[in-house]
Short mmCIF file of C-alpha atoms and ligand atoms in Angstrom, two decimals:
data_model
loop_
_atom_site.label_atom_id
_atom_site.label_comp_id
_atom_site.label_asym_id
_atom_site.label_seq_id
_atom_site.Cartn_x
_atom_site.Cartn_y
_atom_site.Cartn_z
CA UNK A 1 0.00 0.00 0.00
CA UNK A 2 2.83 2.43 0.86
CA UNK A 3 4.46 1.78 -2.53
CA UNK A 4 1.18 2.26 -4.40
CA UNK A 5 0.66 5.59 -2.68
CA UNK A 6 4.30 6.60 -3.24
CA UNK A 7 4.02 5.93 -6.99
CA UNK A 8 0.73 7.79 -7.08
CA UNK A 9 2.22 10.78 -5.24
CA UNK A 10 5.05 10.99 -7.78
CA UNK A 11 2.56 10.95 -10.66
CA UNK A 12 0.45 13.58 -8.87
CA UNK A 13 3.51 15.80 -8.53
CA UNK A 14 4.07 15.55 -12.30
CA UNK A 15 0.44 16.44 -12.93
CA UNK A 16 0.79 19.42 -10.61
CA UNK A 17 3.84 20.64 -12.55
CA UNK A 18 2.12 20.18 -15.91
CA UNK A 19 -0.88 22.18 -14.67
CA UNK A 20 1.41 24.95 -13.37
CA UNK A 21 3.33 25.05 -16.68
CA UNK A 22 0.06 25.75 -18.51
CA UNK A 23 -1.52 28.07 -15.90
CA UNK A 24 -4.38 25.64 -15.37
CA UNK A 25 -6.31 25.76 -12.11
CA UNK A 26 -7.48 22.24 -11.24
CA UNK A 27 -10.08 21.28 -8.65
CA UNK A 28 -10.88 17.70 -7.61
CA UNK A 29 -14.47 17.18 -6.45
CA UNK A 30 -14.96 14.31 -4.03
CA UNK A 31 -18.30 13.24 -2.53
CA UNK A 32 -20.82 10.44 -2.06
CA UNK A 33 -22.96 9.20 -4.95
CA UNK A 34 -25.90 11.57 -5.33
CA UNK A 35 -24.42 14.54 -3.44
CA UNK A 36 -24.68 16.61 -6.62
CA UNK A 37 -21.13 16.72 -8.03
CA UNK A 38 -22.25 16.67 -11.65
CA UNK A 39 -25.00 19.23 -10.99
CA UNK A 40 -22.42 21.58 -9.43
CA UNK A 41 -20.23 21.23 -12.52
CA UNK A 42 -23.22 21.94 -14.79
CA UNK A 43 -24.07 25.10 -12.84
CA UNK A 44 -20.46 26.34 -12.85
CA UNK A 45 -20.08 25.67 -16.57
CA UNK A 46 -23.30 27.56 -17.30
CA UNK A 47 -22.44 30.57 -15.11
CA UNK A 48 -18.67 30.93 -15.29
CA UNK A 49 -18.23 32.46 -18.71
CA UNK A 50 -14.81 34.11 -18.27
CA UNK A 51 -12.74 30.91 -18.15
CA UNK A 52 -12.32 27.99 -20.53
CA UNK A 53 -13.38 24.93 -18.55
CA UNK A 54 -12.62 21.29 -19.23
CA UNK A 55 -13.87 18.40 -17.14
CA UNK A 56 -12.54 14.96 -16.28
CA UNK A 57 -15.39 12.63 -15.35
CA UNK A 58 -14.49 9.63 -13.22
CA UNK A 59 -17.08 6.89 -13.13
CA UNK A 60 -17.05 3.20 -12.38
CA UNK A 61 -19.13 2.67 -15.54
CA UNK A 62 -21.22 4.67 -18.04
CA UNK A 63 -20.63 8.05 -19.71
CA UNK A 64 -23.91 9.55 -18.45
CA UNK A 65 -22.25 12.34 -16.49
CA UNK A 66 -19.83 13.21 -19.30
CA UNK A 67 -22.85 13.61 -21.59
CA UNK A 68 -24.43 16.02 -19.11
CA UNK A 69 -21.19 18.04 -18.96
CA UNK A 70 -20.98 18.27 -22.77
CA UNK A 71 -24.63 19.35 -22.88
CA UNK A 72 -23.82 22.11 -20.37
CA UNK A 73 -21.16 23.37 -22.76
CA UNK A 74 -17.73 22.07 -21.66
CA UNK A 75 -15.49 19.45 -23.18
CA UNK A 76 -15.54 16.30 -21.03
CA UNK A 77 -12.96 13.53 -20.76
CA UNK A 78 -14.44 10.32 -19.47
CA UNK A 79 -12.47 7.94 -17.31
CA UNK A 80 -14.16 4.63 -16.66
CA UNK A 81 -12.26 3.07 -13.81
CA UNK A 82 -13.49 -0.43 -14.65
CA UNK A 83 -14.77 -1.12 -11.16
CA UNK A 84 -12.17 0.84 -9.22
CA UNK A 85 -13.78 3.14 -6.67
CA UNK A 86 -11.44 6.15 -6.98
CA UNK A 87 -9.38 8.07 -9.52
CA UNK A 88 -5.61 8.02 -9.31
CA UNK A 89 -2.97 10.37 -10.69
CA UNK A 90 -1.94 8.22 -13.71
CA UNK A 91 -5.60 8.02 -14.87
CA UNK A 92 -5.86 11.80 -14.65
CA UNK A 93 -2.57 12.16 -16.54
CA UNK A 94 -3.87 10.01 -19.42
CA UNK A 95 -6.92 12.28 -19.71
CA UNK A 96 -4.72 15.42 -19.48
CA UNK A 97 -2.55 14.10 -22.31
CA UNK A 98 -5.61 14.13 -24.61
CA UNK A 99 -6.51 17.68 -23.61
CA UNK A 100 -5.51 21.11 -24.96
CA UNK A 101 -3.97 22.20 -21.66
CA UNK A 102 -2.62 25.46 -23.07
CA UNK A 103 -6.18 26.37 -24.02
CA UNK A 104 -7.63 25.40 -20.64
CA UNK A 105 -8.09 27.78 -17.69
CA UNK A 106 -10.00 25.59 -15.27
CA UNK A 107 -9.89 21.81 -15.04
CA UNK A 108 -12.66 20.32 -12.93
CA UNK A 109 -12.24 16.69 -11.94
CA UNK A 110 -15.26 14.74 -10.78
CA UNK A 111 -13.98 11.87 -8.69
CA UNK A 112 -15.82 8.56 -8.36
CA UNK A 113 -18.72 8.87 -5.89
CA UNK A 114 -17.05 7.71 -2.69
CA UNK A 115 -15.80 9.45 0.47
CA UNK A 116 -13.24 6.86 1.51
CA UNK A 117 -10.38 5.95 -0.81
CA UNK A 118 -10.37 9.02 -3.12
CA UNK A 119 -9.06 10.87 -0.05
CA UNK A 120 -5.87 8.77 -0.12
CA UNK A 121 -5.03 9.43 -3.78
CA UNK A 122 -3.64 12.84 -4.70
CA UNK A 123 -4.38 13.75 -8.30
CA UNK A 124 -2.17 16.83 -8.65
CA UNK A 125 -5.02 19.34 -8.54
CA UNK A 126 -4.23 22.50 -6.56
CA UNK A 127 -7.50 22.13 -4.67
CA UNK A 128 -9.66 19.30 -3.48
CA UNK A 129 -13.26 20.02 -2.52
CA UNK A 130 -15.35 17.65 -0.52
CA UNK A 131 -19.03 17.88 -1.40
CA UNK A 132 -21.70 17.00 1.14
CA UNK A 133 -25.46 17.53 0.89
CA UNK A 134 -28.28 18.20 3.30
CA UNK A 135 -30.02 14.77 2.98
CA UNK A 136 -26.77 13.02 3.94
CA UNK A 137 -26.97 14.43 7.47
CA UNK A 138 -24.91 16.89 9.48
CA UNK A 139 -22.48 14.29 10.83
CA UNK A 140 -20.70 13.49 7.54
CA UNK A 141 -17.44 15.15 8.69
CA UNK A 142 -17.40 12.97 11.81
CA UNK A 143 -17.98 9.81 9.79
CA UNK A 144 -15.44 10.58 7.03
CA UNK A 145 -12.81 12.74 8.76
CA UNK A 146 -10.00 12.00 6.29
CA UNK A 147 -12.05 13.32 3.36
CA UNK A 148 -12.64 16.59 5.22
CA UNK A 149 -9.14 16.88 6.67
CA UNK A 150 -7.44 16.47 3.27
CA UNK A 151 -9.70 18.94 1.44
CA UNK A 152 -8.99 22.63 0.91
CA UNK A 153 -12.66 23.37 0.38
CA UNK A 154 -16.09 22.16 1.48
CA UNK A 155 -19.29 22.54 -0.54
CA UNK A 156 -22.57 21.98 1.29
CA UNK A 157 -25.13 21.30 -1.46
CA UNK A 158 -28.95 21.04 -1.62
CA UNK A 159 -29.43 24.02 0.70
CA UNK A 160 -33.03 24.25 -0.60
CA UNK A 161 -33.84 21.06 1.37
CA UNK A 162 -33.04 22.65 4.77
CA UNK A 163 -36.73 23.39 5.59
CA UNK A 164 -37.54 19.68 5.18
CA UNK A 165 -34.66 18.32 7.19
CA UNK A 166 -33.35 18.22 10.79
CA UNK A 167 -29.92 19.22 9.45
CA UNK A 168 -27.97 21.39 11.93
CA UNK A 169 -25.92 23.75 9.73
CA UNK A 170 -23.93 25.19 12.63
CA UNK A 171 -22.92 21.74 13.82
CA UNK A 172 -21.86 20.74 10.30
CA UNK A 173 -19.59 23.78 9.82
CA UNK A 174 -18.17 23.40 13.35
CA UNK A 175 -17.15 19.81 12.58
CA UNK A 176 -15.64 20.92 9.26
CA UNK A 177 -13.70 23.69 10.99
CA UNK A 178 -12.31 21.30 13.60
CA UNK A 179 -10.99 18.96 10.92
CA UNK A 180 -9.68 21.57 8.50
CA UNK A 181 -9.78 25.16 9.78
CA UNK A 182 -8.30 26.61 6.58
CA UNK A 183 -10.80 25.11 4.13
CA UNK A 184 -12.90 27.56 2.13
CA UNK A 185 -16.63 26.94 2.66
CA UNK A 186 -19.57 27.27 0.26
CA UNK A 187 -23.24 26.60 0.93
CA UNK A 188 -25.10 26.18 -2.33
CA UNK A 189 -28.17 24.86 -4.08
CA UNK A 190 -28.01 23.65 -7.65
CA UNK A 191 -31.82 23.81 -7.73
CA UNK A 192 -32.19 27.48 -6.78
CA UNK A 193 -28.70 28.59 -7.82
CA UNK A 194 -27.90 29.94 -4.33
CA UNK A 195 -24.17 30.29 -3.68
CA UNK A 196 -23.10 29.45 -7.25
CA UNK A 197 -22.06 33.04 -7.98
CA UNK A 198 -19.76 33.04 -4.93
CA UNK A 199 -18.23 29.73 -5.98
CA UNK A 200 -17.62 31.01 -9.52
CA UNK A 201 -16.07 34.22 -8.14
CA UNK A 202 -13.72 32.23 -5.94
CA UNK A 203 -12.64 30.04 -8.88
CA UNK A 204 -12.02 33.13 -11.02
CA UNK A 205 -9.93 34.71 -8.23
CA UNK A 206 -7.83 31.57 -7.77
CA UNK A 207 -7.22 31.40 -11.49
CA UNK A 208 -6.13 35.04 -11.72
CA UNK A 209 -3.74 34.55 -8.77
CA UNK A 210 -2.25 31.61 -10.66
CA UNK A 211 -1.63 33.65 -13.81
CA UNK A 212 -0.32 36.72 -11.96
CA UNK A 213 2.15 34.70 -9.85
MG1 MG B 301 -21.76 12.51 -11.12
ZN1 ZN B 302 -11.10 3.15 -4.21
#
């Protein structure tokens, strides 16, 4: 296991360098099946018009999500993991090699729906976001601490379902803060569009810091 992770880390470091060489901001989205990762990508693609976005879609099987991304207006690169429950850095590299990196500003990577092993595999993205949603309950950070500890951002999705749920928002953010005090936090709804503007602004700011550095 240590060797597998060591090899993966080396490949992730190469990905990171390749992204930096081309001024590409990359964000890895990790979350349970059904938390709304693909819907978030659709919303961002539709609203963030200033940056050229490309998407890597990790799925165990099917290209359904990649088709949704293309319909939203971004080029999608499908990775079918063939049963594996996470993406790793070499898979991401193979997709990056097919991509016009020089013509890409923002690379969004949708990891396989899973909160356990994706946390152990760095992909080379500058940021990892963990996505959690209201119906999953407010104790997700307690149950999957590694996912929250190793993420630089947290997105709480399906905010529109708050009135129908016992979800304790304050408790959720407290738990997140205990695990990773520096993570940037967004509360959003892909149904109403709440919070999407803020997320798009943040992505734009990170990209301009990258290109001005
Ligand atoms: Mg999806
Ligand atoms: Zn896995």
